[in-house]
Amino acid sequence: MSGGLAFDDRRHRYTLDGRRIPSVTTILGVLDKPGLPYWSAGLVARDAIENHDYWGQRIHNGEDPEQVIRDLKRTPWKERDKAARRGTRIHQVLEAAAHGDPTDCPRDLLPMAQQAVDLLDREGVRTVETEARGYNRGLWYAGTIDLIATIRGEAWLLDWKSSRSVHETHVMQVAAYAHMDTILTIDGGEKPMPHIDRLGIIHISDESATLIDAGDPDGVAWDMFQGAHTIHARKQEITNMIKENQ
């Protein structure tokens, strides 16, 4: 063994024993998301209209229109990165809330932090682990669990979601986390993944927080993740085969 599980925050990549290991979200990326092209097109169209003076001036100044088009096409990725930065801040606040101390909270996130505290109190959530990185060595994937907690005597694996709605892939994500065999301890050691009775999504905004029961860890979401895992792994085999024969 050469170092166990490590995470490169800048590249958002995991390695296990010095080898790249795909994340749960990377594996789920093989699934079709039919709403994504409409979302992307809408962002580009909105940028073009709301900032038409800026884009028009660049063309008026003689800049190559193809370069302007390339920059406009980057709009969805800029929005994604902005959302990722906000998501990181939100998770830091929610992790603190899970430990009962959201006091060091940016002003703009205070309403969400209060919603989180209220929900945890209302549902009787008792925190066991937060932001726990782990892996499944057999299927070869890794990820970071938002929250493991007990609720009414059962062990729940929970994920915070501040997106507009909850999707099927969110449930597959927590199912995959529940089937990791090892998680890291706070001092960087390793321990077996605890038994999980239920999966849950905490859907949160500035106005509300809802605990969604996402079912049994061995249910349909786990079956679907394993299907996505097979596609992800075999797709790479085909890619390698093509490269070898070119």
Tab-separated table of N, CA and C in Angstrom, residues 77-191:
chain	number	residue	atom	x	y	z
A	77	TRP	N	-19.864	26.785	-18.657
A	77	TRP	CA	-18.775	26.323	-17.789
A	77	TRP	C	-18.438	27.369	-16.741
A	78	LYS	N	-18.528	28.637	-17.112
A	78	LYS	CA	-18.306	29.694	-16.121
A	78	LYS	C	-19.382	29.647	-15.047
A	79	GLU	N	-20.628	29.415	-15.461
A	79	GLU	CA	-21.720	29.308	-14.493
A	79	GLU	C	-21.554	28.072	-13.615
A	80	ARG	N	-21.097	26.976	-14.212
A	80	ARG	CA	-20.866	25.753	-13.442
A	80	ARG	C	-19.809	25.977	-12.373
A	81	ASP	N	-18.716	26.651	-12.757
A	81	ASP	CA	-17.638	26.903	-11.798
A	81	ASP	C	-18.106	27.841	-10.682
A	82	LYS	N	-18.933	28.833	-11.043
A	82	LYS	CA	-19.470	29.744	-10.028
A	82	LYS	C	-20.355	28.974	-9.047
A	83	ALA	N	-21.189	28.067	-9.596
A	83	ALA	CA	-22.064	27.263	-8.740
A	83	ALA	C	-21.244	26.328	-7.850
A	84	ALA	N	-20.138	25.803	-8.389
A	84	ALA	CA	-19.286	24.907	-7.600
A	84	ALA	C	-18.661	25.651	-6.426
A	85	ARG	N	-18.229	26.896	-6.667
A	85	ARG	CA	-17.641	27.679	-5.575
A	85	ARG	C	-18.675	27.964	-4.491
A	86	ARG	N	-19.890	28.313	-4.912
A	86	ARG	CA	-20.953	28.537	-3.932
A	86	ARG	C	-21.292	27.233	-3.209
A	87	GLY	N	-21.306	26.128	-3.955
A	87	GLY	CA	-21.596	24.836	-3.352
A	87	GLY	C	-20.596	24.461	-2.276
A	88	THR	N	-19.316	24.782	-2.508
A	88	THR	CA	-18.280	24.505	-1.509
A	88	THR	C	-18.538	25.295	-0.236
A	89	ARG	N	-18.891	26.573	-0.390
A	89	ARG	CA	-19.179	27.415	0.770
A	89	ARG	C	-20.406	26.895	1.524
A	90	ILE	N	-21.425	26.513	0.767
A	90	ILE	CA	-22.639	25.995	1.391
A	90	ILE	C	-22.335	24.739	2.207
A	91	HIS	N	-21.543	23.830	1.648
A	91	HIS	CA	-21.246	22.593	2.352
A	91	HIS	C	-20.457	22.848	3.626
A	92	GLN	N	-19.592	23.843	3.608
A	92	GLN	CA	-18.860	24.172	4.827
A	92	GLN	C	-19.806	24.633	5.930
A	93	VAL	N	-20.794	25.423	5.547
A	93	VAL	CA	-21.780	25.898	6.515
A	93	VAL	C	-22.638	24.738	7.022
A	94	LEU	N	-23.062	23.864	6.111
A	94	LEU	CA	-23.932	22.760	6.497
A	94	LEU	C	-23.193	21.744	7.360
A	95	GLU	N	-21.900	21.555	7.094
A	95	GLU	CA	-21.110	20.667	7.945
A	95	GLU	C	-21.055	21.225	9.366
A	96	ALA	N	-20.855	22.541	9.467
A	96	ALA	CA	-20.837	23.171	10.793
A	96	ALA	C	-22.201	23.028	11.473
A	97	ALA	N	-23.273	23.184	10.693
A	97	ALA	CA	-24.625	23.044	11.252
A	97	ALA	C	-24.850	21.637	11.777
A	98	ALA	N	-24.324	20.633	11.058
A	98	ALA	CA	-24.484	19.246	11.490
A	98	ALA	C	-23.801	18.993	12.823
A	99	HIS	N	-22.784	19.797	13.121
A	99	HIS	CA	-22.108	19.676	14.409
A	99	HIS	C	-22.690	20.641	15.440
A	100	GLY	N	-23.781	21.322	15.042
A	100	GLY	CA	-24.481	22.190	15.970
A	100	GLY	C	-23.849	23.543	16.185
A	101	ASP	N	-22.939	23.959	15.263
A	101	ASP	CA	-22.256	25.238	15.480
A	101	ASP	C	-22.067	25.987	14.156
A	102	PRO	N	-23.153	26.534	13.577
A	102	PRO	CA	-23.032	27.290	12.336
A	102	PRO	C	-22.734	28.768	12.577
A	103	THR	N	-21.988	29.066	13.625
A	103	THR	CA	-21.801	30.465	14.013
A	103	THR	C	-20.888	31.224	13.059
A	104	ASP	N	-19.864	30.543	12.532
A	104	ASP	CA	-18.932	31.217	11.623
A	104	ASP	C	-19.491	31.112	10.213
A	105	CYS	N	-20.500	31.917	9.937
A	105	CYS	CA	-21.267	31.769	8.700
A	105	CYS	C	-21.316	33.088	7.942
A	106	PRO	N	-20.980	33.090	6.650
A	106	PRO	CA	-21.146	34.313	5.861
A	106	PRO	C	-22.596	34.783	5.898
A	107	ARG	N	-22.789	36.084	5.884
A	107	ARG	CA	-24.124	36.648	6.029
A	107	ARG	C	-25.099	36.119	4.971
A	108	ASP	N	-24.614	35.956	3.719
A	108	ASP	CA	-25.522	35.527	2.651
A	108	ASP	C	-25.972	34.082	2.813
A	109	LEU	N	-25.252	33.294	3.634
A	109	LEU	CA	-25.621	31.895	3.835
A	109	LEU	C	-26.336	31.647	5.168
A	110	LEU	N	-26.511	32.706	5.941
A	110	LEU	CA	-27.136	32.547	7.253
A	110	LEU	C	-28.555	31.979	7.182
A	111	PRO	N	-29.425	32.430	6.238
A	111	PRO	CA	-30.777	31.833	6.176
A	111	PRO	C	-30.743	30.330	5.919
A	112	MET	N	-29.838	29.871	5.037
A	112	MET	CA	-29.743	28.443	4.763
A	112	MET	C	-29.216	27.686	5.977
A	113	ALA	N	-28.260	28.274	6.667
A	113	ALA	CA	-27.720	27.633	7.865
A	113	ALA	C	-28.812	27.457	8.919
A	114	GLN	N	-29.665	28.472	9.070
A	114	GLN	CA	-30.753	28.379	10.041
A	114	GLN	C	-31.748	27.302	9.653
A	115	GLN	N	-32.047	27.189	8.340
A	115	GLN	CA	-32.936	26.129	7.867
A	115	GLN	C	-32.350	24.757	8.191
A	116	ALA	N	-31.028	24.620	8.028
A	116	ALA	CA	-30.364	23.348	8.309
A	116	ALA	C	-30.478	22.988	9.782
A	117	VAL	N	-30.188	23.936	10.645
A	117	VAL	CA	-30.263	23.698	12.093
A	117	VAL	C	-31.684	23.321	12.502
A	118	ASP	N	-32.667	24.031	11.952
A	118	ASP	CA	-34.072	23.750	12.290
A	118	ASP	C	-34.454	22.334	11.874
A	119	LEU	N	-34.034	21.927	10.670
A	119	LEU	CA	-34.384	20.586	10.189
A	119	LEU	C	-33.725	19.512	11.049
A	120	LEU	N	-32.446	19.681	11.358
A	120	LEU	CA	-31.750	18.681	12.157
A	120	LEU	C	-32.396	18.531	13.526
A	121	ASP	N	-32.824	19.644	14.103
A	121	ASP	CA	-33.519	19.589	15.393
A	121	ASP	C	-34.891	18.931	15.244
A	122	ARG	N	-35.608	19.331	14.199
A	122	ARG	CA	-36.970	18.839	13.982
A	122	ARG	C	-37.000	17.328	13.761
A	123	GLU	N	-36.027	16.803	13.015
A	123	GLU	CA	-35.999	15.375	12.684
A	123	GLU	C	-35.227	14.553	13.707
A	124	GLY	N	-34.638	15.208	14.692
A	124	GLY	CA	-33.875	14.477	15.696
A	124	GLY	C	-32.617	13.839	15.146
A	125	VAL	N	-31.945	14.546	14.227
A	125	VAL	CA	-30.742	14.012	13.582
A	125	VAL	C	-29.563	14.100	14.548
A	126	ARG	N	-28.862	12.973	14.705
A	126	ARG	CA	-27.682	12.919	15.566
A	126	ARG	C	-26.470	12.569	14.703
A	127	THR	N	-25.566	13.499	14.567
A	127	THR	CA	-24.436	13.354	13.649
A	127	THR	C	-23.454	12.268	14.110
A	128	VAL	N	-23.042	11.430	13.137
A	128	VAL	CA	-22.015	10.413	13.376
A	128	VAL	C	-20.734	10.765	12.618
A	129	GLU	N	-20.866	11.088	11.313
A	129	GLU	CA	-19.721	11.465	10.475
A	129	GLU	C	-20.145	12.601	9.552
A	130	THR	N	-19.224	13.509	9.258
A	130	THR	CA	-19.460	14.521	8.228
A	130	THR	C	-18.251	14.579	7.302
A	131	GLU	N	-18.524	14.885	6.017
A	131	GLU	CA	-17.467	15.035	5.015
A	131	GLU	C	-16.465	13.885	5.095
A	132	ALA	N	-16.993	12.670	5.085
A	132	ALA	CA	-16.153	11.470	5.218
A	132	ALA	C	-15.800	10.934	3.831
A	133	ARG	N	-14.527	10.958	3.488
A	133	ARG	CA	-14.078	10.387	2.218
A	133	ARG	C	-13.935	8.885	2.365
A	134	GLY	N	-14.248	8.169	1.283
A	134	GLY	CA	-14.165	6.722	1.343
A	134	GLY	C	-14.057	6.118	-0.031
A	135	TYR	N	-14.008	4.778	-0.068
A	135	TYR	CA	-13.855	4.103	-1.361
A	135	TYR	C	-14.406	2.689	-1.300
A	136	ASN	N	-14.670	2.169	-2.495
A	136	ASN	CA	-15.018	0.774	-2.696
A	136	ASN	C	-13.886	0.184	-3.537
A	137	ARG	N	-13.061	-0.631	-2.923
A	137	ARG	CA	-11.880	-1.140	-3.631
A	137	ARG	C	-12.268	-2.155	-4.707
A	138	GLY	N	-13.285	-2.977	-4.440
A	138	GLY	CA	-13.684	-3.994	-5.404
A	138	GLY	C	-14.209	-3.415	-6.707
A	139	LEU	N	-15.138	-2.467	-6.609
A	139	LEU	CA	-15.690	-1.822	-7.808
A	139	LEU	C	-14.853	-0.624	-8.249
A	140	TRP	N	-13.926	-0.208	-7.408
A	140	TRP	CA	-12.955	0.839	-7.732
A	140	TRP	C	-13.629	2.187	-8.000
A	141	TYR	N	-14.164	2.763	-6.939
A	141	TYR	CA	-14.677	4.130	-6.988
A	141	TYR	C	-14.534	4.763	-5.615
A	142	ALA	N	-14.572	6.097	-5.588
A	142	ALA	CA	-14.393	6.838	-4.335
A	142	ALA	C	-15.385	7.988	-4.284
A	143	GLY	N	-15.478	8.606	-3.122
A	143	GLY	CA	-16.371	9.750	-2.985
A	143	GLY	C	-16.308	10.329	-1.581
A	144	THR	N	-17.055	11.403	-1.377
A	144	THR	CA	-17.107	12.065	-0.075
A	144	THR	C	-18.551	12.125	0.405
A	145	ILE	N	-18.799	11.528	1.548
A	145	ILE	CA	-20.134	11.483	2.148
A	145	ILE	C	-20.385	12.775	2.901
A	146	ASP	N	-21.532	13.411	2.659
A	146	ASP	CA	-21.858	14.640	3.388
A	146	ASP	C	-22.126	14.371	4.855
A	147	LEU	N	-22.962	13.364	5.137
A	147	LEU	CA	-23.408	13.176	6.521
A	147	LEU	C	-23.871	11.741	6.758
A	148	ILE	N	-23.357	11.137	7.823
A	148	ILE	CA	-23.915	9.895	8.371
A	148	ILE	C	-24.468	10.254	9.746
A	149	ALA	N	-25.723	9.863	9.984
A	149	ALA	CA	-26.371	10.262	11.234
A	149	ALA	C	-27.377	9.202	11.651
A	150	THR	N	-27.789	9.280	12.894
A	150	THR	CA	-28.883	8.427	13.359
A	150	THR	C	-30.152	9.276	13.448
A	151	ILE	N	-31.251	8.676	12.978
A	151	ILE	CA	-32.565	9.305	13.049
A	151	ILE	C	-33.545	8.249	13.552
A	152	ARG	N	-34.109	8.517	14.689
A	152	ARG	CA	-35.068	7.584	15.304
A	152	ARG	C	-34.510	6.159	15.372
A	153	GLY	N	-33.246	6.066	15.770
A	153	GLY	CA	-32.622	4.769	16.015
A	153	GLY	C	-32.058	4.079	14.787
A	154	GLU	N	-32.191	4.676	13.595
A	154	GLU	CA	-31.653	4.081	12.375
A	154	GLU	C	-30.462	4.892	11.864
A	155	ALA	N	-29.539	4.197	11.198
A	155	ALA	CA	-28.372	4.855	10.604
A	155	ALA	C	-28.716	5.309	9.191
A	156	TRP	N	-28.591	6.609	8.961
A	156	TRP	CA	-28.901	7.205	7.654
A	156	TRP	C	-27.630	7.744	7.017
A	157	LEU	N	-27.528	7.579	5.698
A	157	LEU	CA	-26.504	8.268	4.921
A	157	LEU	C	-27.208	9.367	4.141
A	158	LEU	N	-26.771	10.618	4.366
A	158	LEU	CA	-27.495	11.786	3.862
A	158	LEU	C	-26.609	12.657	2.986
A	159	ASP	N	-27.234	13.285	2.004
A	159	ASP	CA	-26.517	14.213	1.138
A	159	ASP	C	-27.288	15.534	1.111
A	160	TRP	N	-26.557	16.649	1.300
A	160	TRP	CA	-27.172	17.971	1.180
A	160	TRP	C	-27.310	18.341	-0.289
A	161	LYS	N	-28.460	18.827	-0.707
A	161	LYS	CA	-28.649	19.303	-2.074
A	161	LYS	C	-29.326	20.669	-2.037
A	162	SER	N	-28.687	21.651	-2.661
A	162	SER	CA	-29.283	22.993	-2.757
A	162	SER	C	-29.701	23.307	-4.183
A	163	SER	N	-29.737	22.286	-5.053
A	163	SER	CA	-30.191	22.466	-6.430
A	163	SER	C	-31.685	22.763	-6.457
A	164	ARG	N	-32.183	23.193	-7.618
A	164	ARG	CA	-33.593	23.553	-7.726
A	164	ARG	C	-34.507	22.377	-7.419
A	165	SER	N	-34.073	21.170	-7.813
A	165	SER	CA	-34.883	19.980	-7.553
A	165	SER	C	-33.965	18.796	-7.286
A	166	VAL	N	-34.534	17.713	-6.793
A	166	VAL	CA	-33.786	16.480	-6.538
A	166	VAL	C	-33.982	15.546	-7.724
A	167	HIS	N	-32.871	14.937	-8.176
A	167	HIS	CA	-32.906	14.091	-9.366
A	167	HIS	C	-32.591	12.636	-9.016
A	168	GLU	N	-32.851	11.749	-9.975
A	168	GLU	CA	-32.587	10.329	-9.776
A	168	GLU	C	-31.114	10.061	-9.483
A	169	THR	N	-30.225	10.813	-10.149
A	169	THR	CA	-28.792	10.583	-9.925
A	169	THR	C	-28.380	10.915	-8.488
A	170	HIS	N	-29.100	11.811	-7.838
A	170	HIS	CA	-28.785	12.125	-6.442
A	170	HIS	C	-29.002	10.898	-5.553
A	171	VAL	N	-30.062	10.149	-5.839
A	171	VAL	CA	-30.341	8.943	-5.052
A	171	VAL	C	-29.311	7.857	-5.376
A	172	MET	N	-28.928	7.722	-6.652
A	172	MET	CA	-27.886	6.761	-7.024
A	172	MET	C	-26.570	7.103	-6.332
A	173	GLN	N	-26.308	8.384	-6.184
A	173	GLN	CA	-25.083	8.851	-5.539
A	173	GLN	C	-25.002	8.371	-4.092
A	174	VAL	N	-26.060	8.574	-3.317
A	174	VAL	CA	-26.009	8.146	-1.912
A	174	VAL	C	-26.001	6.623	-1.797
A	175	ALA	N	-26.647	5.933	-2.741
A	175	ALA	CA	-26.601	4.466	-2.730
A	175	ALA	C	-25.170	3.977	-2.928
A	176	ALA	N	-24.448	4.629	-3.848
A	176	ALA	CA	-23.046	4.251	-4.078
A	176	ALA	C	-22.199	4.516	-2.844
A	177	TYR	N	-22.428	5.662	-2.191
A	177	TYR	CA	-21.669	5.972	-0.973
A	177	TYR	C	-21.921	4.921	0.107
A	178	ALA	N	-23.158	4.479	0.225
A	178	ALA	CA	-23.504	3.506	1.260
A	178	ALA	C	-22.797	2.172	1.047
A	179	HIS	N	-22.355	1.910	-0.194
A	179	HIS	CA	-21.687	0.648	-0.499
A	179	HIS	C	-20.167	0.788	-0.580
A	180	MET	N	-19.637	1.918	-0.121
A	180	MET	CA	-18.183	1.985	0.024
A	180	MET	C	-17.783	1.093	1.197
A	181	ASP	N	-16.634	0.446	1.090
A	181	ASP	CA	-16.251	-0.485	2.165
A	181	ASP	C	-15.364	0.149	3.220
A	182	THR	N	-14.759	1.313	2.891
A	182	THR	CA	-13.806	1.947	3.809
A	182	THR	C	-14.001	3.449	3.805
A	183	ILE	N	-13.947	4.074	4.979
A	183	ILE	CA	-13.944	5.535	5.068
A	183	ILE	C	-12.743	5.972	5.900
A	184	LEU	N	-12.345	7.229	5.702
A	184	LEU	CA	-11.203	7.760	6.426
A	184	LEU	C	-11.648	8.326	7.767
A	185	THR	N	-10.795	8.173	8.758
A	185	THR	CA	-11.052	8.769	10.062
A	185	THR	C	-10.552	10.208	10.067
A	186	ILE	N	-10.882	10.954	11.092
A	186	ILE	CA	-10.532	12.371	11.161
A	186	ILE	C	-9.017	12.582	11.191
A	187	ASP	N	-8.272	11.572	11.660
A	187	ASP	CA	-6.808	11.701	11.714
A	187	ASP	C	-6.125	11.086	10.497
A	188	GLY	N	-6.916	10.738	9.452
A	188	GLY	CA	-6.334	10.225	8.219
A	188	GLY	C	-6.197	8.724	8.164
A	189	GLY	N	-6.592	8.028	9.228
A	189	GLY	CA	-6.583	6.570	9.200
A	189	GLY	C	-7.794	6.034	8.443
A	190	GLU	N	-7.983	4.737	8.508
A	190	GLU	CA	-9.106	4.109	7.816
A	190	GLU	C	-9.922	3.267	8.783
A	191	LYS	N	-11.208	3.130	8.470
A	191	LYS	CA	-12.061	2.245	9.246
A	191	LYS	C	-13.166	1.719	8.335
